[in-house]
XYZ file of C-alpha atoms in Angstrom:
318
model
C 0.000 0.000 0.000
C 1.596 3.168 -1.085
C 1.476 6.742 0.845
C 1.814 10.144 -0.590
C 2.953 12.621 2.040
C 3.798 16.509 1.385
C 6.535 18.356 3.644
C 5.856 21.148 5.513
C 7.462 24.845 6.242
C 11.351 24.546 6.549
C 11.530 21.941 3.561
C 12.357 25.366 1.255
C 16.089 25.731 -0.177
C 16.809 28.745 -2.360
C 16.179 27.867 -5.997
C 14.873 24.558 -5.280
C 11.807 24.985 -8.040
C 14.377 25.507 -11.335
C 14.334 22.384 -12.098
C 11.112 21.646 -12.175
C 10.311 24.388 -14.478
C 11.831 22.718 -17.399
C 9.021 20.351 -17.372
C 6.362 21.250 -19.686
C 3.265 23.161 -18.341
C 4.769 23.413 -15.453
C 6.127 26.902 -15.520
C 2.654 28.077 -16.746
C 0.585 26.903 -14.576
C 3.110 28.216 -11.454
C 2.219 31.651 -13.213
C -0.965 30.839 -13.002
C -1.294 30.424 -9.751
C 1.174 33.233 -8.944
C -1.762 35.905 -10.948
C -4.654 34.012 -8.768
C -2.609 34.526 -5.149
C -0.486 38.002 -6.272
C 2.171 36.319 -5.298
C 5.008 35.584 -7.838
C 5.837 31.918 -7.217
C 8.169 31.531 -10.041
C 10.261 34.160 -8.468
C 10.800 32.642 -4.885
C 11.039 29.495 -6.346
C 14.026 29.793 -8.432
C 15.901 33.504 -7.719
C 14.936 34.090 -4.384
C 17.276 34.023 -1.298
C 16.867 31.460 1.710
C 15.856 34.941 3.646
C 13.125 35.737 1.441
C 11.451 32.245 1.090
C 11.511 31.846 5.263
C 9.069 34.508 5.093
C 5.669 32.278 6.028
C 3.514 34.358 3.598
C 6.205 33.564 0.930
C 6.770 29.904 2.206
C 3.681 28.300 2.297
C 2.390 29.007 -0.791
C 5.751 27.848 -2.351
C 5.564 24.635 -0.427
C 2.025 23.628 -1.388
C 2.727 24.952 -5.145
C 6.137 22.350 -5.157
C 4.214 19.473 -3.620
C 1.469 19.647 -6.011
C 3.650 20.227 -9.148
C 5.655 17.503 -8.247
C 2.973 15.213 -7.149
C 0.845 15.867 -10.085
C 3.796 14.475 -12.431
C 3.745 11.242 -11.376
C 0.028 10.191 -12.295
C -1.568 10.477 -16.284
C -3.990 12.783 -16.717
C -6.779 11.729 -16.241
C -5.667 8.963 -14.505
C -7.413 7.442 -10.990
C -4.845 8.418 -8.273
C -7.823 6.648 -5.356
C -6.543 3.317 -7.369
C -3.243 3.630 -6.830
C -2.582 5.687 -3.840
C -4.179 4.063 -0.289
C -3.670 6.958 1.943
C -2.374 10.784 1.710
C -1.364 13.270 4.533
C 0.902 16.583 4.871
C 2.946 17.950 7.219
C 1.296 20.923 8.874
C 1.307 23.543 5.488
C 1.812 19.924 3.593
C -1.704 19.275 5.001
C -3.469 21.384 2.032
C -1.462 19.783 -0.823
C -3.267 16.527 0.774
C -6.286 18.277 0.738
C -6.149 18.719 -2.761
C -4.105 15.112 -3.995
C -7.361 13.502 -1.977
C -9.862 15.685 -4.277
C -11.249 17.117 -0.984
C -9.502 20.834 -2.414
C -9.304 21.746 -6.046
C -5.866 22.761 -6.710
C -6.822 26.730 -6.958
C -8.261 26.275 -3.740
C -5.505 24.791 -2.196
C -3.301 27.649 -3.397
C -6.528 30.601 -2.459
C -6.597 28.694 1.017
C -2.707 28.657 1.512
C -1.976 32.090 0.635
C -4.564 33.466 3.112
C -3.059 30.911 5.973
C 0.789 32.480 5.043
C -0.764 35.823 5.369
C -2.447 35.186 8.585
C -0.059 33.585 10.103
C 2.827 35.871 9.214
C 0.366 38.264 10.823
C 0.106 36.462 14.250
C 4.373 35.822 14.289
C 4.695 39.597 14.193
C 3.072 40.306 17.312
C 5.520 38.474 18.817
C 8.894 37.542 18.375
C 9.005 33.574 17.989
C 10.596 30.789 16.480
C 10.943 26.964 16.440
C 13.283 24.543 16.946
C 13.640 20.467 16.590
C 14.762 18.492 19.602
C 17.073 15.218 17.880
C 16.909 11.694 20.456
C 15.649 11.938 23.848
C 12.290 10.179 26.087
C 9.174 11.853 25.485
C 8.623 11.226 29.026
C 12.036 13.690 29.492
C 11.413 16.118 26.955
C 8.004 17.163 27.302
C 8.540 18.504 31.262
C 11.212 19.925 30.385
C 9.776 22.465 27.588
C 6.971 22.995 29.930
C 9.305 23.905 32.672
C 10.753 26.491 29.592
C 7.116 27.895 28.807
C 7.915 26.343 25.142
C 4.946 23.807 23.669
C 5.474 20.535 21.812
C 4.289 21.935 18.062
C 5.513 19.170 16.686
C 5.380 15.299 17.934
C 7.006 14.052 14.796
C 8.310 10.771 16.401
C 11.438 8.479 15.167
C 12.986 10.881 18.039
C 12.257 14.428 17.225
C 10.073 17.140 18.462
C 9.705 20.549 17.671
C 9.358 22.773 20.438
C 7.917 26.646 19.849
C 8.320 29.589 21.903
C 9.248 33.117 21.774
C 13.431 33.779 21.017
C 13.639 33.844 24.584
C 12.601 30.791 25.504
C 14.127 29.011 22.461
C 17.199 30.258 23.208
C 17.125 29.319 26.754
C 16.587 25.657 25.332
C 19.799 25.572 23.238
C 21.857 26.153 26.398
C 19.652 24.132 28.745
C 18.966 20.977 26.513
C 16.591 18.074 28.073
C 18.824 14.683 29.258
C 19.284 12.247 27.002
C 18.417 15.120 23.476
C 21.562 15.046 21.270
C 20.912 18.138 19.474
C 18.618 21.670 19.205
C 18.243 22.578 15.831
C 16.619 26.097 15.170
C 14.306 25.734 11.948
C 13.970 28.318 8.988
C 10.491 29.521 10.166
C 9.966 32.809 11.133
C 6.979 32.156 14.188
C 5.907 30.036 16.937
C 3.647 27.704 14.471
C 0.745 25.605 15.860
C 0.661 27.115 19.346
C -1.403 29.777 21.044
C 0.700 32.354 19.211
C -1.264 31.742 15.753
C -4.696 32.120 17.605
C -5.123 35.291 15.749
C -4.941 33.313 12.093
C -7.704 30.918 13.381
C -10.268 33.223 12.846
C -9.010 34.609 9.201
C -9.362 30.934 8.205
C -12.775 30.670 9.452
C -13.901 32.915 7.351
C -11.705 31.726 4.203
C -13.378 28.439 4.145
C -16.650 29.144 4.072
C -16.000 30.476 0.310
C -14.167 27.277 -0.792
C -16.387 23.926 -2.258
C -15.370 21.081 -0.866
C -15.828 17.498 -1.939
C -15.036 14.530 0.529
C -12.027 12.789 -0.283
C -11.606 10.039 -2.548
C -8.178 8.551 -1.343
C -7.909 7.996 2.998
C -6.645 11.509 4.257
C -4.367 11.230 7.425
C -4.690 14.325 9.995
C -2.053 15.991 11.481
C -4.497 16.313 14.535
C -4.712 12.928 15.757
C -3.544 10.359 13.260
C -7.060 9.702 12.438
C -8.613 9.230 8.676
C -11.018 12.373 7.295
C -13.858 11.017 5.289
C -15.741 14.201 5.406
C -14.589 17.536 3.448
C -16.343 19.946 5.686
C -14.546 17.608 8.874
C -11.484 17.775 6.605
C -11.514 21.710 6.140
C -12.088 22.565 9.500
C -9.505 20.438 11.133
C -7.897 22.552 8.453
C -8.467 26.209 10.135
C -7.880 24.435 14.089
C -4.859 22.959 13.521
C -2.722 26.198 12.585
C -2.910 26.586 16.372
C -2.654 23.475 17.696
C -0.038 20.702 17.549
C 1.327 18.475 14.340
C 0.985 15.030 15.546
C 3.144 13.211 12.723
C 4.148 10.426 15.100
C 0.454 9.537 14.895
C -0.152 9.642 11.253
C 2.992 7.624 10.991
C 0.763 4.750 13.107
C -2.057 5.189 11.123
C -0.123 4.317 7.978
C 1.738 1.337 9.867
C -2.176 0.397 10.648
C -3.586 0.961 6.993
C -0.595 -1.689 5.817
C 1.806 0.806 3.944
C 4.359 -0.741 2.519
C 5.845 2.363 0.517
C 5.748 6.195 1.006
C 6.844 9.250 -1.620
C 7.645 12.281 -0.466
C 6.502 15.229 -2.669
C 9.108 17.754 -3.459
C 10.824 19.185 -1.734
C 10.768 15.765 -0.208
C 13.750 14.558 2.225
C 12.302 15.409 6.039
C 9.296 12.999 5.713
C 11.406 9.685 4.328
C 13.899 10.630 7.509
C 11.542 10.326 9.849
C 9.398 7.108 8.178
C 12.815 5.331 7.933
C 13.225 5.239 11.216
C 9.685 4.826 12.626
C 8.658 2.695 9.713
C 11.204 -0.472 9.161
C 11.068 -2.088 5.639
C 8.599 0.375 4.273
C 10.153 1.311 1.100
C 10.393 5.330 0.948
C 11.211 7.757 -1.954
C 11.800 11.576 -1.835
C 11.086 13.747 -4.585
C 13.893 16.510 -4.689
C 14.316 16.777 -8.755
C 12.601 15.874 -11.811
C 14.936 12.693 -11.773
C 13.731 11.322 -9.334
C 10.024 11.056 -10.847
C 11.129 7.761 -12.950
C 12.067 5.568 -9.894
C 8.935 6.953 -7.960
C 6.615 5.588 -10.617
C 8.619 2.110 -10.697
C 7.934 2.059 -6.848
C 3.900 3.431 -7.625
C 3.691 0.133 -10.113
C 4.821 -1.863 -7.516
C 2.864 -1.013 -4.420
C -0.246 0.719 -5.432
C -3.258 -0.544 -4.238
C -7.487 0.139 -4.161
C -8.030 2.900 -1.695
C -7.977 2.376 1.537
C -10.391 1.250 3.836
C -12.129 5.113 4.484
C -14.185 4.171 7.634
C -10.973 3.260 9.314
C -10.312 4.254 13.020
């Protein structure tokens, strides 16, 4: 059973969308979706500097616009992706590229929704000076009192070993010199706000209102939620765990179960992919696991589709 997963905020490397333009259409319909969001996509994506593209308003858009492009390759047109992939999910921003590989978004709304969450939430991480940053090995059991004894929340439970804690500078920095027992490493990530924790409250709102434009179809293909792990079979459910979870914690470790429970056997990683497989190779032994970083890599990815797609998913799963 084969999984298509899309990366979230941090993924972004300067330039990392040239490549990708030399495929055909796919420069055109970036600019197309850079007119609909007034945002110029083909810009950030290839000339742009890593300081530019860690903007969130810039990022997420970018991210969603890569995952889709690079998704969207590997199927025929026309072609019944609910045959061939079982399940989808995204991480955090990743989540509305899922949205839209399940059918549940159309890919204009995906982009309309996405550039209104970058804007919002660039919005909330100004009122306060914030920032993330991913905790490598340590317990859960260690961790987790630890950041609360810090003020800092878990924003991320990504499992395989990492968490991402979120907190204003202060408190970040007062976790790189006072690291939890048994953590090898802090890592600060390229984001530019305290993401999915009561510092994007203010964007919760903003996206309340921005759904309530978009049609919505259920999904056709098992969607995975960052919330709980849990499959979405409803697209209103789907949308607003959509708007909620902006300010609430990524549970990856959990989606990662759900797949292990659905049977998956392989997982691709939509450009730019890399983050995702690192984590399923550890959490997930002898799943097979592909990242999409180039255009070269889409040949291998479809040998690997071949050999593990499968019907949908079972959609009433728990």
């Amino acid at each position: 059973m084969l999984v298509l997963v899309a990366p979230g905020q941090g993924a972004q490397t300067p330039g990392f969308l040239t490549p990708w333009l030399d495929l055909p259409g796919v420069e055109d319909r970036l600019r197309e979706w850079s007119a609909a969001i007034d945002l110029d996509l083909v810009h950030y994506g290839t000339k742009a500097d890593a300081e530019e593209i860690r903007d969130t308003a810039v990022a997420q858009p970018l991210l969603v616009a890569s995952a889709l492009l690079s998704a969207r390759q590997l199927f025929a047109t026309g072609e019944d992706v609910s045959r061939l992939v079982g399940a989808a999910a995204g991480h955090s921003v990743g989540e509305l590229a899922a949205a839209a590989l399940t059918g549940a978004l159309s890919d204009e709304a995906a982009m309309t929704l996405v550039r209104r969450r970058g804007l919002a939430m660039a919005e909330a991480a100004a009122t306060t000076e914030t920032g993330m940053a991913a905790l490598l090995g340590g317990d859960e059991a260690v961790v987790l009192p630890h950041l609360e004894q810090l003020g800092l929340t878990p924003a991320n439970v990504n499992g395989a070993g990492q968490i991402v804690a979120a907190g204003t500078v202060e408190q970040i920095a007062a976790l790189t010199e006072n690291k939890p027992e048994g953590t090898r490493r802090v890592v600060p990530l390229k984001v530019a706000g305290a993401f999915h924790t009561h510092h994007m409250s203010p964007a919760v709102s903003v996206l309340e209102a921005a759904v309530t434009e978009l049609p919505v179809a259920d999904p056709h293909t098992a969607y995975v939620s960052n919330r709980d792990g849990q499959v979405v079979t409803s697209g209103q459910e789907l949308l607003q765990r959509l708007v909620g979870q902006v300010a609430n914690p990524v549970r990856w470790d959990r989606c990662m179960e759900t797949f292990k429970e659905l049977g998956v056997t392989a997982l691709i990683e939509a450009a730019p992919g890399g983050t995702l497989v690192g984590l399923a190779k550890r959490a997930l032994p002898g799943v097979q696991t592909l990242a999409l970083k180039t255009p070269e890599d889409l040949d291998a990815a479809r040998t690997l589709i071949a050999e593990h797609s499968s019907p949908t998913a079972d959609l009433s799963a728990e």
